[in-house]
Amino acid sequence: GIIQVSPGRNTRYGKFKYLLNNNNNNNKHHSDNNSLKKALISQEESDIDLLIKQQKNMQASIEQLRLRVRTQEMAISAILDRLAVLEDQVGDNY
């Protein structure tokens, strides 16, 4: 015969079920396996969709951070230019 093992309430224990080899049980077991496979495939597809969404969100966040860094670099450059002009003016006065 065939033994089906299902997880129990505790990880140490499982539920064992003896399956007979008659056509009725085989068909039921086969359809249970098919539905389990379909459920696993559906779960994997939803996981992949979630990962794709997360990746797109991360890419958008990275692009926003790049723009912020570029804006700050430009502001620092403008401040340094203004500081150089002020240093020249102070140097000319002394």
Short mmCIF file of C-alpha atoms in Angstrom, two decimals:
data_model
loop_
_atom_site.label_atom_id
_atom_site.label_comp_id
_atom_site.label_asym_id
_atom_site.label_seq_id
_atom_site.Cartn_x
_atom_site.Cartn_y
_atom_site.Cartn_z
CA GLY A 1 0.00 0.00 0.00
CA ILE A 2 0.84 3.67 -0.02
CA ILE A 3 1.34 5.87 3.04
CA GLN A 4 0.44 9.56 2.97
CA VAL A 5 2.18 11.75 5.56
CA SER A 6 0.72 15.09 6.59
CA PRO A 7 2.31 17.51 9.06
CA GLY A 8 0.85 17.35 12.53
CA ARG A 9 0.45 20.03 15.18
CA ASN A 10 4.07 19.69 16.20
CA THR A 11 7.05 19.58 13.86
CA ARG A 12 8.21 16.30 15.41
CA TYR A 13 5.06 14.42 14.57
CA GLY A 14 3.13 13.72 11.43
CA LYS A 15 -0.22 12.21 10.55
CA PHE A 16 0.04 8.96 8.64
CA LYS A 17 -2.75 7.71 6.43
CA TYR A 18 -2.76 4.35 4.67
CA LEU A 19 -4.01 4.60 1.11
CA LEU A 20 -5.44 1.53 -0.57
CA ASN A 21 -4.56 0.68 -4.13
CA ASN A 22 -8.13 0.64 -5.43
CA ASN A 23 -9.10 2.97 -8.28
CA ASN A 24 -11.26 5.18 -6.09
CA ASN A 25 -8.42 6.11 -3.75
CA ASN A 26 -5.90 6.39 -6.58
CA ASN A 27 -8.12 8.80 -8.49
CA LYS A 28 -8.73 10.86 -5.36
CA HIS A 29 -5.02 10.89 -4.52
CA HIS A 30 -4.16 11.81 -8.13
CA SER A 31 -6.67 14.69 -8.15
CA ASP A 32 -5.36 15.86 -4.73
CA ASN A 33 -1.82 15.87 -6.14
CA ASN A 34 -2.96 17.83 -9.20
CA SER A 35 -4.75 20.42 -7.08
CA LEU A 36 -1.70 20.67 -4.80
CA LYS A 37 0.58 21.19 -7.80
CA LYS A 38 -1.76 23.87 -9.18
CA ALA A 39 -1.84 25.62 -5.81
CA LEU A 40 1.97 25.56 -5.60
CA ILE A 41 2.31 26.96 -9.13
CA SER A 42 -0.22 29.69 -8.32
CA GLN A 43 1.70 30.56 -5.13
CA GLU A 44 5.00 30.71 -7.03
CA GLU A 45 3.46 33.00 -9.66
CA SER A 46 2.12 35.35 -7.00
CA ASP A 47 5.54 35.34 -5.29
CA ILE A 48 7.21 36.22 -8.59
CA ASP A 49 4.69 39.03 -9.18
CA LEU A 50 5.39 40.37 -5.69
CA LEU A 51 9.15 40.26 -6.30
CA ILE A 52 8.75 42.11 -9.60
CA LYS A 53 6.70 44.84 -7.89
CA GLN A 54 9.28 45.15 -5.12
CA GLN A 55 12.08 45.38 -7.68
CA LYS A 56 10.27 48.15 -9.58
CA ASN A 57 9.69 50.06 -6.33
CA MET A 58 13.36 49.73 -5.40
CA GLN A 59 14.45 50.92 -8.84
CA ALA A 60 12.18 53.97 -8.54
CA SER A 61 13.57 54.71 -5.06
CA ILE A 62 17.15 54.43 -6.32
CA GLU A 63 16.40 56.80 -9.20
CA GLN A 64 14.85 59.32 -6.81
CA LEU A 65 17.92 59.13 -4.58
CA ARG A 66 20.20 59.68 -7.59
CA LEU A 67 18.24 62.81 -8.50
CA ARG A 68 18.46 64.10 -4.92
CA VAL A 69 22.22 63.50 -4.83
CA ARG A 70 22.65 65.29 -8.15
CA THR A 71 20.61 68.26 -6.89
CA GLN A 72 22.71 68.42 -3.73
CA GLU A 73 25.93 68.22 -5.76
CA MET A 74 24.76 71.17 -7.85
CA ALA A 75 23.87 73.16 -4.72
CA ILE A 76 27.29 72.43 -3.19
CA SER A 77 28.97 73.52 -6.42
CA ALA A 78 27.04 76.80 -6.43
CA ILE A 79 27.95 77.42 -2.78
CA LEU A 80 31.64 76.73 -3.46
CA ASP A 81 31.59 79.14 -6.44
CA ARG A 82 30.03 81.85 -4.27
CA LEU A 83 32.59 81.17 -1.52
CA ALA A 84 35.44 81.53 -4.02
CA VAL A 85 34.03 84.91 -5.16
CA LEU A 86 33.80 86.09 -1.54
CA GLU A 87 37.36 84.92 -0.83
CA ASP A 88 38.57 86.88 -3.86
CA GLN A 89 36.77 90.00 -2.63
CA VAL A 90 38.24 89.64 0.87
CA GLY A 91 41.71 89.03 -0.57
CA ASP A 92 41.48 92.16 -2.75
CA ASN A 93 40.52 94.32 0.24
CA TYR A 94 43.65 93.40 2.22
#
